[in-house]
């Protein structure tokens, strides 16, 4: 099983600033990596797939990068609605999720 | 619009079974795969398995083998997930989700609203 490890567990950032979230895979997943956003009481929402492609309707302030085992999700000019939990997911071999990063207001 | 609508919350006793439904609309049902993902209270996301909506074949995560069954009804565009021998650790929100493509493994672009299953004596 491919294990996905996200860091940090909690990230405190001020509105208007940039947030960078990390995700590491226990073995290479090429670019078979997605990012999801989840707000309290809601289902996850797809943000990024293929490591760097924004899903339909996702604002340009969200960007993804990386390949192999190291990935990042960057959110520029944080808006109030961006404070949520973010999960990475690999779909190279079966499907596994990271444990999540909570992005909170500083 | 493309959507997945799940059945309502359930309360079950330990040892019982639960069956959750997920009705698809707004797209060609048989052309996409549906997954089930669960989330225990305050925890992360756990993949449970996949059903190929067209042919009906399934694949389950190791930890659910023998306890989970996924089926589909093409006449109503509905997928079902049944989990048996319930225990308290199965208390969670259960989501269905559509996989974006079927040629290779892909991300999940449409999610149901979730179904809370509570296991309590």
Short mmCIF file of C-alpha atoms in Angstrom, two decimals:
data_model
loop_
_atom_site.label_atom_id
_atom_site.label_comp_id
_atom_site.label_asym_id
_atom_site.label_seq_id
_atom_site.Cartn_x
_atom_site.Cartn_y
_atom_site.Cartn_z
CA UNK A 1 0.00 0.00 0.00
CA UNK A 2 1.23 3.49 -0.85
CA UNK A 3 1.23 5.66 2.28
CA UNK A 4 0.58 9.38 1.88
CA UNK A 5 1.98 11.72 4.53
CA UNK A 6 0.87 15.35 4.73
CA UNK A 7 2.60 18.18 6.54
CA UNK A 8 2.06 20.14 8.59
CA UNK A 9 -0.98 18.78 10.40
CA UNK A 10 -2.13 22.36 11.06
CA UNK A 11 -1.07 25.50 9.24
CA UNK A 12 -1.90 28.99 10.54
CA UNK A 13 -1.85 31.73 7.91
CA UNK A 14 -3.30 35.23 7.71
CA UNK A 15 -5.88 36.16 5.07
CA UNK A 16 -4.23 37.60 1.99
CA UNK A 17 -1.04 35.63 2.48
CA UNK A 18 0.21 32.45 0.81
CA UNK A 19 -0.14 28.92 2.15
CA UNK A 20 1.98 25.97 1.05
CA UNK A 21 0.89 22.45 1.96
CA UNK A 22 3.03 19.35 1.45
CA UNK A 23 2.29 15.73 0.62
CA UNK A 24 4.79 12.89 0.40
CA UNK A 25 4.23 9.42 -1.05
CA UNK A 26 5.99 6.31 0.27
CA UNK A 27 6.82 5.36 -3.33
CA UNK A 28 6.56 7.10 -6.66
CA UNK A 29 3.05 7.90 -7.87
CA UNK A 30 4.29 9.81 -10.94
CA UNK A 31 1.73 12.62 -11.25
CA UNK A 32 -1.26 10.51 -10.20
CA UNK A 33 -2.00 12.88 -7.34
CA UNK A 34 -5.10 14.86 -6.43
CA UNK A 35 -5.90 17.49 -3.82
CA UNK A 36 -9.30 17.94 -2.16
CA UNK A 37 -10.75 20.64 0.06
CA UNK A 38 -13.21 19.76 2.79
CA UNK A 39 -15.20 22.19 4.92
CA UNK A 40 -17.07 21.18 8.09
CA UNK A 41 -20.21 19.19 7.33
CA UNK A 42 -19.47 19.04 3.62
CA UNK A 43 -18.20 16.45 1.21
CA UNK A 44 -14.67 16.81 -0.16
CA UNK A 45 -14.29 18.92 -3.30
CA UNK A 46 -11.75 18.16 -6.00
CA UNK A 47 -9.25 21.00 -6.46
CA UNK A 48 -6.30 19.57 -8.38
CA UNK A 49 -5.71 16.36 -10.34
CA UNK A 50 -2.73 15.11 -12.28
CA UNK A 51 -0.65 16.88 -9.61
CA UNK A 52 -1.07 20.29 -11.26
CA UNK A 53 -4.33 20.57 -13.24
CA UNK A 54 -7.08 22.62 -11.64
CA UNK A 55 -10.50 21.03 -11.64
CA UNK A 56 -13.42 22.81 -13.24
CA UNK A 57 -14.38 26.03 -11.48
CA UNK A 58 -11.37 26.13 -9.18
CA UNK A 59 -9.84 29.63 -8.83
CA UNK A 60 -6.39 30.32 -10.22
CA UNK A 61 -5.03 31.10 -6.73
CA UNK A 62 -4.89 27.31 -6.20
CA UNK A 63 -1.90 25.60 -7.78
CA UNK A 64 -0.34 22.18 -7.47
CA UNK A 65 3.16 20.96 -8.18
CA UNK A 66 5.52 18.06 -7.86
CA UNK A 67 5.94 14.54 -9.20
CA UNK A 68 7.20 11.19 -8.00
CA UNK A 69 7.03 11.34 -4.20
CA UNK A 70 6.95 15.05 -3.31
CA UNK A 71 3.98 17.33 -3.93
CA UNK A 72 2.79 20.77 -2.91
CA UNK A 73 -0.48 22.66 -2.93
CA UNK A 74 -0.07 26.44 -2.93
CA UNK A 75 -2.88 28.84 -2.23
CA UNK A 76 -2.10 32.47 -3.01
CA UNK A 77 -3.90 35.47 -1.50
CA UNK A 78 -5.87 33.41 1.00
CA UNK A 79 -9.57 34.18 1.13
CA UNK A 80 -11.82 33.52 4.13
CA UNK A 81 -13.49 30.63 2.29
CA UNK A 82 -10.14 28.85 1.84
CA UNK A 83 -9.77 27.95 5.50
CA UNK A 84 -10.58 24.26 5.55
CA UNK A 85 -8.99 20.81 5.66
CA UNK A 86 -7.01 19.69 2.61
CA UNK A 87 -6.32 16.08 1.61
CA UNK A 88 -3.98 14.66 -0.97
CA UNK A 89 -4.81 11.36 -2.69
CA UNK A 90 -2.73 9.08 -4.86
CA UNK A 91 -4.32 7.00 -7.61
CA UNK A 92 -1.19 5.36 -9.01
CA UNK A 93 -1.89 2.06 -7.26
CA UNK A 94 -5.38 1.66 -5.87
CA UNK A 95 -6.37 4.80 -3.94
CA UNK A 96 -5.06 6.21 -0.67
CA UNK A 97 -5.48 9.55 1.07
CA UNK A 98 -3.19 11.57 3.29
CA UNK A 99 -4.31 12.32 6.84
CA UNK A 100 -5.10 15.93 6.00
CA UNK A 101 -3.79 19.43 6.74
CA UNK A 102 -6.02 21.87 8.57
CA UNK A 103 -5.57 25.41 7.26
CA UNK A 104 -6.64 27.85 9.94
CA UNK A 105 -6.80 31.61 10.28
CA UNK A 106 -3.82 33.17 12.03
CA UNK B 1 -26.43 18.99 -13.35
CA UNK B 2 -24.20 16.07 -12.48
CA UNK B 3 -24.94 14.88 -8.98
CA UNK B 4 -24.91 11.95 -6.60
CA UNK B 5 -27.67 11.86 -4.00
CA UNK B 6 -27.33 9.47 -1.06
CA UNK B 7 -29.87 7.94 1.29
CA UNK B 8 -30.47 9.26 4.77
CA UNK B 9 -28.80 8.67 8.10
CA UNK B 10 -28.92 5.25 9.72
CA UNK B 11 -28.62 3.98 13.29
CA UNK B 12 -27.72 0.32 13.67
CA UNK B 13 -26.87 -2.07 16.47
CA UNK B 14 -23.56 -3.92 16.60
CA UNK B 15 -23.64 -7.02 14.44
CA UNK B 16 -26.28 -5.66 12.09
CA UNK B 17 -25.90 -4.65 8.45
CA UNK B 18 -26.49 -1.32 6.72
CA UNK B 19 -27.20 -0.59 3.07
CA UNK B 20 -26.56 2.90 1.71
CA UNK B 21 -27.73 4.05 -1.70
CA UNK B 22 -26.25 6.59 -4.11
CA UNK B 23 -28.40 7.78 -7.02
CA UNK B 24 -26.63 9.32 -10.00
CA UNK B 25 -28.09 11.87 -12.38
CA UNK B 26 -26.99 14.29 -15.06
CA UNK B 27 -24.55 11.96 -16.83
CA UNK B 28 -24.28 8.56 -18.49
CA UNK B 29 -24.37 6.25 -15.49
CA UNK B 30 -22.69 3.26 -17.10
CA UNK B 31 -19.74 5.29 -18.37
CA UNK B 32 -18.19 6.02 -14.99
CA UNK B 33 -17.03 4.15 -11.90
CA UNK B 34 -18.33 4.84 -8.41
CA UNK B 35 -16.26 4.61 -5.25
CA UNK B 36 -17.17 4.51 -1.58
CA UNK B 37 -15.11 6.49 0.94
CA UNK B 38 -15.78 6.78 4.64
CA UNK B 39 -14.80 9.27 7.30
CA UNK B 40 -14.99 8.52 11.01
CA UNK B 41 -15.79 11.48 13.28
CA UNK B 42 -12.87 13.91 13.32
CA UNK B 43 -10.77 11.61 11.14
CA UNK B 44 -9.50 11.46 7.57
CA UNK B 45 -10.79 9.80 4.43
CA UNK B 46 -10.64 6.02 3.96
CA UNK B 47 -11.19 4.37 0.58
CA UNK B 48 -13.49 1.34 0.76
CA UNK B 49 -13.89 0.10 -2.77
CA UNK B 50 -15.07 0.62 -6.34
CA UNK B 51 -17.88 -0.60 -8.54
CA UNK B 52 -17.80 -0.29 -12.31
CA UNK B 53 -21.27 0.97 -13.04
CA UNK B 54 -21.48 -0.60 -16.51
CA UNK B 55 -20.40 -4.17 -15.94
CA UNK B 56 -20.89 -4.25 -12.16
CA UNK B 57 -17.45 -5.61 -11.29
CA UNK B 58 -16.07 -4.61 -7.93
CA UNK B 59 -12.82 -4.26 -6.03
CA UNK B 60 -12.65 -3.77 -2.29
CA UNK B 61 -10.01 -2.47 0.10
CA UNK B 62 -8.31 -5.26 2.01
CA UNK B 63 -9.68 -4.20 5.37
CA UNK B 64 -13.28 -4.55 4.21
CA UNK B 65 -13.04 -7.86 2.39
CA UNK B 66 -15.78 -10.20 3.51
CA UNK B 67 -17.87 -7.42 5.06
CA UNK B 68 -18.67 -5.04 2.19
CA UNK B 69 -20.75 -5.60 -0.93
CA UNK B 70 -21.25 -3.02 -3.65
CA UNK B 71 -23.98 -3.43 -6.24
CA UNK B 72 -25.72 -1.30 -8.83
CA UNK B 73 -29.09 -1.01 -10.55
CA UNK B 74 -28.66 0.42 -14.02
CA UNK B 75 -32.42 0.89 -14.44
CA UNK B 76 -32.43 3.51 -11.68
CA UNK B 77 -28.80 4.68 -11.96
CA UNK B 78 -28.26 3.75 -8.34
CA UNK B 79 -25.29 2.21 -6.59
CA UNK B 80 -25.52 0.46 -3.23
CA UNK B 81 -22.98 -0.22 -0.50
CA UNK B 82 -23.81 -2.82 2.14
CA UNK B 83 -21.59 -3.25 5.19
CA UNK B 84 -22.22 -6.20 7.50
CA UNK B 85 -21.17 -7.26 11.00
CA UNK B 86 -21.18 -3.64 12.09
CA UNK B 87 -19.11 -2.56 15.07
CA UNK B 88 -18.76 0.77 16.83
CA UNK B 89 -15.63 1.58 14.79
CA UNK B 90 -17.83 1.64 11.66
CA UNK B 91 -19.55 4.80 12.90
CA UNK B 92 -18.73 7.26 10.14
CA UNK B 93 -19.99 9.36 7.27
CA UNK B 94 -20.06 7.26 4.10
CA UNK B 95 -19.57 9.01 0.77
CA UNK B 96 -20.02 7.82 -2.78
CA UNK B 97 -17.84 9.51 -5.38
CA UNK B 98 -17.47 9.35 -9.15
CA UNK B 99 -14.12 8.66 -10.73
CA UNK B 100 -13.29 11.14 -13.48
CA UNK B 101 -12.20 8.65 -16.14
CA UNK B 102 -12.07 4.93 -16.71
CA UNK B 103 -9.09 4.34 -18.99
CA UNK B 104 -6.66 4.57 -16.07
CA UNK B 105 -7.05 5.29 -12.38
CA UNK B 106 -8.19 8.86 -11.80
CA UNK B 107 -9.36 11.40 -9.22
CA UNK B 108 -12.92 11.72 -7.88
CA UNK B 109 -14.72 14.70 -9.36
CA UNK B 110 -18.27 14.36 -8.03
CA UNK B 111 -19.22 13.41 -4.48
CA UNK B 112 -22.45 12.56 -2.77
CA UNK B 113 -23.54 14.56 0.25
CA UNK B 114 -22.62 11.77 2.66
CA UNK B 115 -24.63 9.38 4.82
CA UNK B 116 -24.05 9.22 8.56
CA UNK B 117 -24.08 5.67 9.90
CA UNK B 118 -24.09 5.32 13.67
CA UNK B 119 -23.42 1.96 15.28
CA UNK B 120 -24.58 1.87 18.88
CA UNK B 121 -26.20 -0.56 21.26
#
